[in-house]
Short mmCIF file of C-alpha atoms and ligand atoms in Angstrom, two decimals:
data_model
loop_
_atom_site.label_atom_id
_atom_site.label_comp_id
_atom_site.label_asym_id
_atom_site.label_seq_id
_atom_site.Cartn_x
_atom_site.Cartn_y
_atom_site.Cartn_z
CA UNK H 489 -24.32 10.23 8.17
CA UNK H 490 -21.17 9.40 6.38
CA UNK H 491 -20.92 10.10 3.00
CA UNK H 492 -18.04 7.84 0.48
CA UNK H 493 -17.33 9.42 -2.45
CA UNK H 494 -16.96 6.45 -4.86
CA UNK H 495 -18.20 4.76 -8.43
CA UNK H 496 -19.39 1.20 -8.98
CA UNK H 497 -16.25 -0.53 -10.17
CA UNK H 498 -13.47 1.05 -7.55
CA UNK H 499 -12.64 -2.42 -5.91
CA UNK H 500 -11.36 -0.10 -2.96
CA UNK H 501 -14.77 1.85 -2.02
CA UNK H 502 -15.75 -1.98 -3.00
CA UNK H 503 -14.01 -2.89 0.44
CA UNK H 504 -15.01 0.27 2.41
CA UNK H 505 -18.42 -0.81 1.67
CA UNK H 506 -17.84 -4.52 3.16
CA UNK H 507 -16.44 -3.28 5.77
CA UNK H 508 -19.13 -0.86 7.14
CA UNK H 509 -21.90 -2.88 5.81
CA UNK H 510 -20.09 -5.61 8.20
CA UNK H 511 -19.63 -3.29 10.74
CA UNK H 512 -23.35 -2.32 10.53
CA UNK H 513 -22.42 1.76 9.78
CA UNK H 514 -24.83 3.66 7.51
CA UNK H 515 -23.23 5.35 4.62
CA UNK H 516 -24.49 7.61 1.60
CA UNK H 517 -22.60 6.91 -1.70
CA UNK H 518 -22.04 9.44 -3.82
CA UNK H 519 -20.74 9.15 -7.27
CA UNK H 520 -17.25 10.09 -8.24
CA UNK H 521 -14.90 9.78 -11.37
CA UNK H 522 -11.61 10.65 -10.19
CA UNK H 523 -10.10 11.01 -13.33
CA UNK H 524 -12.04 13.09 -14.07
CA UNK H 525 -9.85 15.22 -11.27
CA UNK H 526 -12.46 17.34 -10.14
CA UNK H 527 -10.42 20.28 -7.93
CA UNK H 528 -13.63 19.98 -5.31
CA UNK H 529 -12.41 16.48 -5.06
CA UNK H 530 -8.53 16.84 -5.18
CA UNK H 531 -8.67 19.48 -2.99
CA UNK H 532 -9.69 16.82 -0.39
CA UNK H 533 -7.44 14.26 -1.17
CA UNK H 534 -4.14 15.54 -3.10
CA UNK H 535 -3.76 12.00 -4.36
CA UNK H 536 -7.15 12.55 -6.43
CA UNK H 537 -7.82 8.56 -5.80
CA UNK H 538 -11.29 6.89 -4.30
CA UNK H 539 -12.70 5.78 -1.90
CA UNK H 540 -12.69 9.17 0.25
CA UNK H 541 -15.25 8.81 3.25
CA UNK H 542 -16.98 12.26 5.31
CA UNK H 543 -18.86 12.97 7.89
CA UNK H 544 -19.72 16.48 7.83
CA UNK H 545 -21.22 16.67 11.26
CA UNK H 546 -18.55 15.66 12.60
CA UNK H 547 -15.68 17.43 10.32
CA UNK H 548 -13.89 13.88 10.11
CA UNK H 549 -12.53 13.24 6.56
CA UNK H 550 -11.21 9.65 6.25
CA UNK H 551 -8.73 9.03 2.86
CA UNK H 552 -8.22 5.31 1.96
CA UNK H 553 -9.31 2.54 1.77
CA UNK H 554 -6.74 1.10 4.85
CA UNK H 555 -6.62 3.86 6.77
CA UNK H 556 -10.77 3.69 6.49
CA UNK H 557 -10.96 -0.11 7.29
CA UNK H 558 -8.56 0.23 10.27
CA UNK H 559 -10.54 3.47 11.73
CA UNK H 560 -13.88 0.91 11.44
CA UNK H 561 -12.01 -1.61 13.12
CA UNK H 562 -10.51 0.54 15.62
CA UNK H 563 -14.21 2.41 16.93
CA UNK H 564 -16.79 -0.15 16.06
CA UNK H 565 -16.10 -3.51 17.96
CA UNK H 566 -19.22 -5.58 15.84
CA UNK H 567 -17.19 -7.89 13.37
CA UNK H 568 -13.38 -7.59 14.18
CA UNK H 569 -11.82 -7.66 10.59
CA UNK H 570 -8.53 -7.29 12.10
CA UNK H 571 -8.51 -10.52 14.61
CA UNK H 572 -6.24 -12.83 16.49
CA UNK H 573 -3.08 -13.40 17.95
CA UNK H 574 -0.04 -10.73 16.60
CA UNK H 575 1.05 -13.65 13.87
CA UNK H 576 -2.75 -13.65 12.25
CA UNK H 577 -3.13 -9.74 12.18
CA UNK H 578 -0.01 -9.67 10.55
CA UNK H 579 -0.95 -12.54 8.26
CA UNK H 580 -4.36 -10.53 7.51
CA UNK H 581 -2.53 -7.41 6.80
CA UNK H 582 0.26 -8.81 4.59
CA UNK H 583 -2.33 -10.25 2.32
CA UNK H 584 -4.50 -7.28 2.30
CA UNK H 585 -1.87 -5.65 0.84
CA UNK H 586 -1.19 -8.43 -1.18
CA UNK H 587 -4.78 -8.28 -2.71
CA UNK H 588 -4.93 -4.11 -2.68
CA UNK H 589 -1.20 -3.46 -4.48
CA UNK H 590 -0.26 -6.97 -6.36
CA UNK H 591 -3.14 -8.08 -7.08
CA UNK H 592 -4.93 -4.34 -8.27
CA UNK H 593 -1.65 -3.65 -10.48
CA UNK H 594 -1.01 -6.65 -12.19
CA UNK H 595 -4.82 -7.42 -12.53
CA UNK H 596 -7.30 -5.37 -11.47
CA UNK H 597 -6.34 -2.11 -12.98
CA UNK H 598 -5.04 -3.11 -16.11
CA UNK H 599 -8.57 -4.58 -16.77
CA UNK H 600 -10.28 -1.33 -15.33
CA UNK H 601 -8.34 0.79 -17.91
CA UNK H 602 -8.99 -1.65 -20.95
CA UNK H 603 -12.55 -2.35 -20.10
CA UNK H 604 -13.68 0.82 -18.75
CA UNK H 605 -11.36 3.66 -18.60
CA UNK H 606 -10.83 2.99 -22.36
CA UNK H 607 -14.66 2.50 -23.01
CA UNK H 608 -15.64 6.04 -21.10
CA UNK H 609 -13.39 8.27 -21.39
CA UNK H 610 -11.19 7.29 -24.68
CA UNK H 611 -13.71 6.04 -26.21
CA UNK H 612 -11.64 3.28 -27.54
CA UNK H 613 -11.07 -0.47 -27.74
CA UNK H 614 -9.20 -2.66 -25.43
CA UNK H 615 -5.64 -3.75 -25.81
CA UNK H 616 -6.64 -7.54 -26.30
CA UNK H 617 -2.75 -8.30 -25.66
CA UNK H 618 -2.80 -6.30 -22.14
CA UNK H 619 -6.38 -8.08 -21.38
CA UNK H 620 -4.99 -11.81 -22.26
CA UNK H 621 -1.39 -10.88 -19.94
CA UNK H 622 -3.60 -9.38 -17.10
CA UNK H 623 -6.48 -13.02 -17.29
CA UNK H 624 -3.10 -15.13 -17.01
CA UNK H 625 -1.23 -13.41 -13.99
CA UNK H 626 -5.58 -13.41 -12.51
CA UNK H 627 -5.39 -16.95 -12.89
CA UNK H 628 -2.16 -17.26 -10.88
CA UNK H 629 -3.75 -15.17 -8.68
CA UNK H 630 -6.40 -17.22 -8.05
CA UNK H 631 -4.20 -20.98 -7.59
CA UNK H 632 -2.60 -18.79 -4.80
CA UNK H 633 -5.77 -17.93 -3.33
CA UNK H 634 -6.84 -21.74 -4.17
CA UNK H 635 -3.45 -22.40 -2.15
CA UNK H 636 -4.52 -20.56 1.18
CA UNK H 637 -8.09 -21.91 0.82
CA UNK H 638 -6.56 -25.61 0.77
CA UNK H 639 -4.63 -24.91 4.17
CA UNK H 640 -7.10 -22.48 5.58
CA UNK H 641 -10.53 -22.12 6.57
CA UNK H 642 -10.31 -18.07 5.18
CA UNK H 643 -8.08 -16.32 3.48
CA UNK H 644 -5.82 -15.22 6.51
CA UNK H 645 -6.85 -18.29 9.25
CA UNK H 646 -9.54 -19.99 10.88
CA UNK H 647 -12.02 -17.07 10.73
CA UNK H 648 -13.06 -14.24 8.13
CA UNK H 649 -11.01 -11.47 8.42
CA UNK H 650 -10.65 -8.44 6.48
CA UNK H 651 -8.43 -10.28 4.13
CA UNK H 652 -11.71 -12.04 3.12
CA UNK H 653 -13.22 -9.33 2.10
CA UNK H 654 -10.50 -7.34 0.23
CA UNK H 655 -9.63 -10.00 -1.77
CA UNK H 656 -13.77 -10.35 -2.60
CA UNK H 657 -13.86 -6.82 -3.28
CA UNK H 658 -11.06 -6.91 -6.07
CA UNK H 659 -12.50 -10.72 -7.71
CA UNK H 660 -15.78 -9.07 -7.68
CA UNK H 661 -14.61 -6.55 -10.04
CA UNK H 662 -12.68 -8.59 -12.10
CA UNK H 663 -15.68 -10.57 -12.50
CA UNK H 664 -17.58 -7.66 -13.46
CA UNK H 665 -15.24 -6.77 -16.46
CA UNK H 666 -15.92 -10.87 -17.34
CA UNK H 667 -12.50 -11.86 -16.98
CA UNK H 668 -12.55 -14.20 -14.20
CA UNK H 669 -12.37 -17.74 -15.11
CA UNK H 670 -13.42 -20.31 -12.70
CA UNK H 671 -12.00 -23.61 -13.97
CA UNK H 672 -9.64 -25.41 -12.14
CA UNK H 673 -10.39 -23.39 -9.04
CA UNK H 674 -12.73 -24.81 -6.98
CA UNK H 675 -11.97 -24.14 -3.61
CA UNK H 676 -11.64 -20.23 -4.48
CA UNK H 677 -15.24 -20.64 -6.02
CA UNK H 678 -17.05 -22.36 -3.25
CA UNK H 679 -14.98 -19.83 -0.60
CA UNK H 680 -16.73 -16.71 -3.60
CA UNK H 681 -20.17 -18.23 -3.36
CA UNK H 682 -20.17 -17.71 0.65
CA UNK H 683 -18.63 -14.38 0.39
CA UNK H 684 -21.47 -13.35 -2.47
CA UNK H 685 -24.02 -14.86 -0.40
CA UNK H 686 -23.38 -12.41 2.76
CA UNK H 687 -26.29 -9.51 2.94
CA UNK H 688 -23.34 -6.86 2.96
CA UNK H 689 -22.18 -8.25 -0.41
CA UNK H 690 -25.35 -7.93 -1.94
CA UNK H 691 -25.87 -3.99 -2.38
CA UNK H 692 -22.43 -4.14 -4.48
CA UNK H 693 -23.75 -6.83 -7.00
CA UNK H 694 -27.15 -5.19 -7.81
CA UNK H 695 -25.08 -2.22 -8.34
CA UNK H 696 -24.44 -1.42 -12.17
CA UNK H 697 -21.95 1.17 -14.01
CA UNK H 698 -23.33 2.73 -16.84
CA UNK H 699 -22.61 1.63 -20.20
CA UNK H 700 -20.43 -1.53 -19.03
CA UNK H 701 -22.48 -4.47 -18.49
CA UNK H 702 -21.28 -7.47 -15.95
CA UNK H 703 -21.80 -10.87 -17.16
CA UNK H 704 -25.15 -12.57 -16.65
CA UNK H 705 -23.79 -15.05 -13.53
CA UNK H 706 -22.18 -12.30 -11.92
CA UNK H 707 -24.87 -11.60 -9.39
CA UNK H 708 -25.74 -14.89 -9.00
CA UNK H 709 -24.79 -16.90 -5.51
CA UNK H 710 -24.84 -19.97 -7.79
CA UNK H 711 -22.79 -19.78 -10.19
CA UNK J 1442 16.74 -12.21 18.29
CA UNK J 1443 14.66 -11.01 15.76
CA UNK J 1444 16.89 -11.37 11.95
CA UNK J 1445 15.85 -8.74 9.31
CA UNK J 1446 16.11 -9.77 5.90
CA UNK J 1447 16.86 -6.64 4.05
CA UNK J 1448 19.34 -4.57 2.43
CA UNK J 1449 20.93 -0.97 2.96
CA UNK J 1450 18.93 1.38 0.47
CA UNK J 1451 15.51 -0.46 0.55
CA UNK J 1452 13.39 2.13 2.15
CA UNK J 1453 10.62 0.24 3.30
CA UNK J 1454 13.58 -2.01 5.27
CA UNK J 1455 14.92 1.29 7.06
CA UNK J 1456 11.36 2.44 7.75
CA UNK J 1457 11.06 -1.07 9.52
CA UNK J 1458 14.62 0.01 11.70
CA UNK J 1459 13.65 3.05 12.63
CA UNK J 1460 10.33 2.08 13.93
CA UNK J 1461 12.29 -1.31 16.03
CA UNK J 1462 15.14 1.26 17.40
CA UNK J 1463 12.49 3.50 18.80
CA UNK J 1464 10.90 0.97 20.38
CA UNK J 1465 14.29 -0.20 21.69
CA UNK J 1466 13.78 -3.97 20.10
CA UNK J 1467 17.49 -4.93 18.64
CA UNK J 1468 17.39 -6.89 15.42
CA UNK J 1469 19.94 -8.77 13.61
CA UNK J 1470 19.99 -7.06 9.98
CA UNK J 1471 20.57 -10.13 6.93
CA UNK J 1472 21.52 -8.67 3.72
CA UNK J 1473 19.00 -9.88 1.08
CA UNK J 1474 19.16 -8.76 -2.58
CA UNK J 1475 15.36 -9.02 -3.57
CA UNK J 1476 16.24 -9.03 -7.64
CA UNK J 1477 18.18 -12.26 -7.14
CA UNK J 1478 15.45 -14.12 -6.29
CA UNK J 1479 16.63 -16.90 -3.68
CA UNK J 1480 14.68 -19.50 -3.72
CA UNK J 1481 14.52 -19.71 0.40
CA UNK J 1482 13.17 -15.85 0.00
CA UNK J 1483 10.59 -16.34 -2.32
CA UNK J 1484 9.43 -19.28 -0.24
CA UNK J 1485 9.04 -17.08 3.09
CA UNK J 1486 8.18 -14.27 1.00
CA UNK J 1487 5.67 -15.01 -2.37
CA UNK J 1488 6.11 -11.37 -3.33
CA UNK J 1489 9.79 -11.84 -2.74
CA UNK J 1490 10.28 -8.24 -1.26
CA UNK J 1491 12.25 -7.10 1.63
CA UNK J 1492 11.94 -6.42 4.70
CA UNK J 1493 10.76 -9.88 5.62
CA UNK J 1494 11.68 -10.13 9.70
CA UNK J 1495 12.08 -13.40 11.68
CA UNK J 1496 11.94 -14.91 14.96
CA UNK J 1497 13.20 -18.16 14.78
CA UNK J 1498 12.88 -18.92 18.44
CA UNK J 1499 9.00 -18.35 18.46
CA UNK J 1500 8.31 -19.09 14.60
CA UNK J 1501 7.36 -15.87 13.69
CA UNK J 1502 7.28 -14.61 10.42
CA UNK J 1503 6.40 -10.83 9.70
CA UNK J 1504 6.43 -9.50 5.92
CA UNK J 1505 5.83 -6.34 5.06
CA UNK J 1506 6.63 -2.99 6.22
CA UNK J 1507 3.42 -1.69 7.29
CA UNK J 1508 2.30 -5.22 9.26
CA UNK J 1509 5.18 -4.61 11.07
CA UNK J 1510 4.41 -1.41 11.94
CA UNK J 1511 1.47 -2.31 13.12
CA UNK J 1512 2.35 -5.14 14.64
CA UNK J 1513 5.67 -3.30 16.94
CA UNK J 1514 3.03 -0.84 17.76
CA UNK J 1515 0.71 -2.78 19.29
CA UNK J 1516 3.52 -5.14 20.80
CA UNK J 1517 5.41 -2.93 22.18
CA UNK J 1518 3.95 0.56 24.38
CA UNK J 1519 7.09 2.60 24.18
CA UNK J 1520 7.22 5.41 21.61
CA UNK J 1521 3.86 5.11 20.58
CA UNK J 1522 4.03 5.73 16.77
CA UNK J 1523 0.65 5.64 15.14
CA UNK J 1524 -1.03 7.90 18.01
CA UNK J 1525 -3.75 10.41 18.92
CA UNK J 1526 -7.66 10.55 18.15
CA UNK J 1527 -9.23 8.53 15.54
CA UNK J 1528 -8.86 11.36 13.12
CA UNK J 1529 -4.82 11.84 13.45
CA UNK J 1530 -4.56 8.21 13.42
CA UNK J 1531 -6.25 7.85 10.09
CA UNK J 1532 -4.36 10.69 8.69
CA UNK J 1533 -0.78 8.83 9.65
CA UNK J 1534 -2.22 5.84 8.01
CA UNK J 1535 -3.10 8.27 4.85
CA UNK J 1536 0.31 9.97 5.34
CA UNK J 1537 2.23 6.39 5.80
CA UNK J 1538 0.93 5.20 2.31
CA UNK J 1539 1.36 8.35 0.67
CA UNK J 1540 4.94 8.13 1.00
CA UNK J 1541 4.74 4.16 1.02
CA UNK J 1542 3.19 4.73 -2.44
CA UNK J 1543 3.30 7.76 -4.29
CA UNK J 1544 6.44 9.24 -2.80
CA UNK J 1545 7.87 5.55 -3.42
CA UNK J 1546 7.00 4.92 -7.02
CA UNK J 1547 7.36 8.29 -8.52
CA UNK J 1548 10.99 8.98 -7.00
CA UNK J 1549 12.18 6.49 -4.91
CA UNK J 1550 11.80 3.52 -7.13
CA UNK J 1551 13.11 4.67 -10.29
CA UNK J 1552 16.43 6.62 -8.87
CA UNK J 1553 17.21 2.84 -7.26
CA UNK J 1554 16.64 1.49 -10.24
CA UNK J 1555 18.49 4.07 -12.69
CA UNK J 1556 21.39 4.34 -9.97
CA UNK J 1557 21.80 1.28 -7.72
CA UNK J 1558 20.05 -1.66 -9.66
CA UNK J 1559 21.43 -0.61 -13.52
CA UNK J 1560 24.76 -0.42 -11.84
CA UNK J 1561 24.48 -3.69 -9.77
CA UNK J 1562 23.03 -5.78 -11.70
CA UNK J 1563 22.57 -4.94 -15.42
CA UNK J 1564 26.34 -2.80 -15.39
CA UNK J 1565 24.15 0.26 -17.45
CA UNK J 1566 24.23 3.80 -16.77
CA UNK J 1567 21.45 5.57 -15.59
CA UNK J 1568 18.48 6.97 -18.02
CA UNK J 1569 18.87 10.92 -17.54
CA UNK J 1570 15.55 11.73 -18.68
CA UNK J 1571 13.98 8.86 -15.63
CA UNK J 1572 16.61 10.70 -13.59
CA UNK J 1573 14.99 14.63 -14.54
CA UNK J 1574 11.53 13.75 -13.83
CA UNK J 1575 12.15 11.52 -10.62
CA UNK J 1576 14.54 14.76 -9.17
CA UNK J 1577 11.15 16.94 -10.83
CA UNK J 1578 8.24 15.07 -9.18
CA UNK J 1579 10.91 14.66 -5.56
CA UNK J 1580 11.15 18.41 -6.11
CA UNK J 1581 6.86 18.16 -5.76
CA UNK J 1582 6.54 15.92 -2.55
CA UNK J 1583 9.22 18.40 -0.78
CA UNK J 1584 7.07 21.15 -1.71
CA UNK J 1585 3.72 18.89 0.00
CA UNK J 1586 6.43 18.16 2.88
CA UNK J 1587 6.79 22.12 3.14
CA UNK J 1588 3.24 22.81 3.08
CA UNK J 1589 1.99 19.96 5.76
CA UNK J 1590 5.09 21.16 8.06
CA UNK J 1591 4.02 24.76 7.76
CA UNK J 1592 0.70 23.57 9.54
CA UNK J 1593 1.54 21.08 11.49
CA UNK J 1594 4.73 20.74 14.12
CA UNK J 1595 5.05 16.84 12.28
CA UNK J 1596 4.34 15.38 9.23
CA UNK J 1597 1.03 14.22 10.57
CA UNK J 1598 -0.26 16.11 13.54
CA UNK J 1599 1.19 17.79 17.04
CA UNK J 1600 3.45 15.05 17.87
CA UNK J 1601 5.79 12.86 15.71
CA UNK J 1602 4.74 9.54 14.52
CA UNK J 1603 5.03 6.87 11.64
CA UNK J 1604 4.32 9.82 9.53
CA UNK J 1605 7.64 11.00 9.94
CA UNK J 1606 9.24 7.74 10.29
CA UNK J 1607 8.22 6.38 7.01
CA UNK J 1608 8.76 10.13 5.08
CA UNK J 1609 12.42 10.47 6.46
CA UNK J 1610 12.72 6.84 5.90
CA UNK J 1611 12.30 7.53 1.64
CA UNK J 1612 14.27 10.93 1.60
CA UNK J 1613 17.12 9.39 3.22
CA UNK J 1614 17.67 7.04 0.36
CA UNK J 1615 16.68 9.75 -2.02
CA UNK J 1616 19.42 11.31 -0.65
CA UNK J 1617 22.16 9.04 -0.19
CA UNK J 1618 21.45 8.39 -4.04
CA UNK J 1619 22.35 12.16 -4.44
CA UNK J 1620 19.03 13.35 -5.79
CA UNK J 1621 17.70 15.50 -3.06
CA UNK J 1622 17.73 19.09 -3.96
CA UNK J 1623 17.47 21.39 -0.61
CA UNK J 1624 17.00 24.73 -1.88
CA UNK J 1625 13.90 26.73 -1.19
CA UNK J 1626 12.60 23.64 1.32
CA UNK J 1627 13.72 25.31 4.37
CA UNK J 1628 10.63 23.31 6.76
CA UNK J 1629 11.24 19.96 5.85
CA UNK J 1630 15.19 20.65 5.62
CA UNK J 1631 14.74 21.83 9.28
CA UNK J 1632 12.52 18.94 9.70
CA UNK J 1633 14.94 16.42 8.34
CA UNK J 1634 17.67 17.68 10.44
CA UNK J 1635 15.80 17.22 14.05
CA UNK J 1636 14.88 13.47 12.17
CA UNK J 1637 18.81 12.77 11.20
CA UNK J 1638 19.81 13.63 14.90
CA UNK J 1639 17.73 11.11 16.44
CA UNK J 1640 20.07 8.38 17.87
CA UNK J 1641 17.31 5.73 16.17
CA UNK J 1642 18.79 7.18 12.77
CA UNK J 1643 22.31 7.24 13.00
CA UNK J 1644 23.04 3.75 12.31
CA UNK J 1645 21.10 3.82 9.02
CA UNK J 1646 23.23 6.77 8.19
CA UNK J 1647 26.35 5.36 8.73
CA UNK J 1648 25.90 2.31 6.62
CA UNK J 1649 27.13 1.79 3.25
CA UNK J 1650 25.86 -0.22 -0.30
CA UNK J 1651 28.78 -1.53 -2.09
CA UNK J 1652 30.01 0.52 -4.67
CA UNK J 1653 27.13 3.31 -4.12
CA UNK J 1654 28.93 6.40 -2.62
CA UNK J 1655 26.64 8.77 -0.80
CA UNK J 1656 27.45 12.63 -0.95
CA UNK J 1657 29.40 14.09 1.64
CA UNK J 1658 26.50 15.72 3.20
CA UNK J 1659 24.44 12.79 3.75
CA UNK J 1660 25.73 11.39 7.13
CA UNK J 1661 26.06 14.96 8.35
CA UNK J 1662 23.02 16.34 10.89
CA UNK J 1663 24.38 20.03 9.86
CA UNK J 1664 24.29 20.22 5.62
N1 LIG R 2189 -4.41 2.86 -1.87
C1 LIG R 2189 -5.68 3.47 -2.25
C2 LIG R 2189 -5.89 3.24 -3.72
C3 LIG R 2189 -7.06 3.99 -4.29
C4 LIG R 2189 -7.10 3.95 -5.83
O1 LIG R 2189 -6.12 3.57 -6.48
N2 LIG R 2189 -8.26 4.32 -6.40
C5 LIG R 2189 -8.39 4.39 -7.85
C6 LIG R 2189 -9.79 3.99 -8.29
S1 LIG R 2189 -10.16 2.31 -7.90
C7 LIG R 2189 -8.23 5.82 -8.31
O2 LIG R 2189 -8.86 6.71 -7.75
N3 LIG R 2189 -7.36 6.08 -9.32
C8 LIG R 2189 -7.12 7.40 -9.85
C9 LIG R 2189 -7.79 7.60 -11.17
O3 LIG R 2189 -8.51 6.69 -11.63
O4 LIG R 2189 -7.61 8.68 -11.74
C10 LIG R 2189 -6.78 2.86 -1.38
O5 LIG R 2189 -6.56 1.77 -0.82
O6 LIG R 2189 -7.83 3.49 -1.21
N1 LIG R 2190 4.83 -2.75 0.42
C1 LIG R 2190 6.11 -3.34 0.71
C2 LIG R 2190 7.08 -2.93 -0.38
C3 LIG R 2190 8.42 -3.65 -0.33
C4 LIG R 2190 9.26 -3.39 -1.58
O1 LIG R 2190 8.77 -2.90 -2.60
N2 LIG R 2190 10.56 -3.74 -1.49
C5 LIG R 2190 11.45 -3.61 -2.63
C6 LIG R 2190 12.86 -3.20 -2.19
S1 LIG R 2190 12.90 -1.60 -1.43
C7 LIG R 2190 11.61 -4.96 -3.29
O2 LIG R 2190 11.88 -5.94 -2.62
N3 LIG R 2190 11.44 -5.03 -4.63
C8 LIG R 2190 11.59 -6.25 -5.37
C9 LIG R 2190 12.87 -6.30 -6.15
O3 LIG R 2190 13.69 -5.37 -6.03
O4 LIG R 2190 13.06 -7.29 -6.87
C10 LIG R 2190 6.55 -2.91 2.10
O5 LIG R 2190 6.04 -1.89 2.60
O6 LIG R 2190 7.38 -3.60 2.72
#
């Protein structure tokens, strides 16, 4: 069985697991801090980053999380994340990498250090003037994603595509660390709800990290 | 035609010529400066980066170096670039972002800023300490370059691919910025030779950015 070395609040094993929970592939997680730059662990992947995904019967060692979802896409035909004509896949990739680089660096991570890195490992309180900076650019964030959702069925086009789900994986995070804000953004809500209420979403949101404790709507469909 | 919005030293724009010139699709290249911001850029593009490629005659709009990629490689057969079993392909994919990412914001990114952008744009000279440890950590991913070329013929695997595309891609702008330092790297210096020689690279290499001068070596296949 495949094993993906991960920890609760990495939005990209967050996507590996949508995607092979999609895809209908069994997987074992097993828990890992990369900072804490175990050489077991670096030793596999030199850039010391999650999601890293084995299969030891096999000898296949798969290192992030794009090279990952394309492999999926590539050997298992169930759920195409990757669909459509050559405009749409481009579409789909340009705003996965939309989600996975701008979004993660001006959002995503900024909240992970603040809210958990901070918490765990410094043992020290957040920079409330890097948390306030990194909610504003989310909320612009989120009127672009209200944007697509007014001219678009999904995220990419006029089905769910694996821009769907790595935007999902990164929001759901955010909204772990409580710093999503809904107001003003309804269609990115309603398009959340139907993401949330998909079985392969569901594992992630009964999920918890230790110590850090999501806010009581987060695993709720309704919310 | 296809029109390339871009400009000389943005590596993820040569990456995108190499990969059209060995599939033998001509291109129109547009100069864009990114950091002025045009308003008819940021429209096609919301991150408002280059490359950003067009087809005016069929409406098609591809952003993004890696889409393209994709897309040119499962357009057009010729010169296959992201190739092999399911394992090699995932470890181009690894390979592509590594450089894409790592290699890109550790060295590339601040020697453009410290000598192309400062000098552009803001009329500063460069930060020599930014300058030490970009040259230091360059030093590092030459030393990785070494290592994967002792085991493998290519960056990636047996045969070349994006892998080597996108690496020779970065290092050429490294270099034409005069920050690549050749001692003790014998592999990828032999490596980067064989890459320099292909006719797909020579027109890169013979190109010039306003006021930037390149060292004599750069153009040269023998240095
Ligand atoms: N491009 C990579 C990014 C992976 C990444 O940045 N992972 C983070 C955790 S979410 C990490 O391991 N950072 C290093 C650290 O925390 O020390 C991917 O898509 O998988
Ligand atoms: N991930 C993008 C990165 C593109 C990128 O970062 N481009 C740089 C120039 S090399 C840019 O436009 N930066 C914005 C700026 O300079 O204002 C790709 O692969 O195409």
């Amino acid at each position: 069985m495949w094993q993906l070395l991960q920890f609760p609040l990495c939005p990209f094993s967050r996507k590996v697991r949508l995607v092979m929970a999609e895809k209908g592939v069994p997987v074992e997680l097993i828990r890992e801090y990369p900072w804490e730059r175990r050489d077991e662990f670096v030793d596999v992947n030199p850039a010391g980053e999650t999601p890293v995904l084995i299969e030891p019967d096999h000898g296949l060692t798969l290192i992030g999380s794009q090279p990952i979802a394309e492999y999926f896409d590539e050997a298992v035909e169930r759920s195409p994340l990757i669909i459509g004509d050559a405009a749409m896949r481009a579409e789909i990739r340009r705003l996965v990498e939309w989600f996975d680089e701008k979004l993660f660096r001006e959002v995503v991570e900024p909240l992970m250090v603040e809210r958990m890195r901070k918490r765990l490992v410094n043992k020290e309180s957040p920079d409330t003037r890097v948390l306030r900076e990194a909610m504003r650019i989310g909320n612009n964030h989120l009127d672009y994603l209200d944007y697509l959702l007014d001219h678009r069925r999904w995220v990419a086009g006029p089905a769910i595509s694996l821009a769907d789900f790595t935007a999902a994986a990164h929001l759901s995070v955010i909204d772990y660390l409580g710093a999503l804000d809904w107001r003003g953004h309804r269609q990115t809500k309603d398009w959340y709800a139907v993401m949330k209420s998909r079985p392969s979403f569901r594992p992630l949101l009964g999920e918890r990290m230790d110590v850090i404790v999501p806010p009581t709507h987060y695993d709720k469909v309704d919310f």
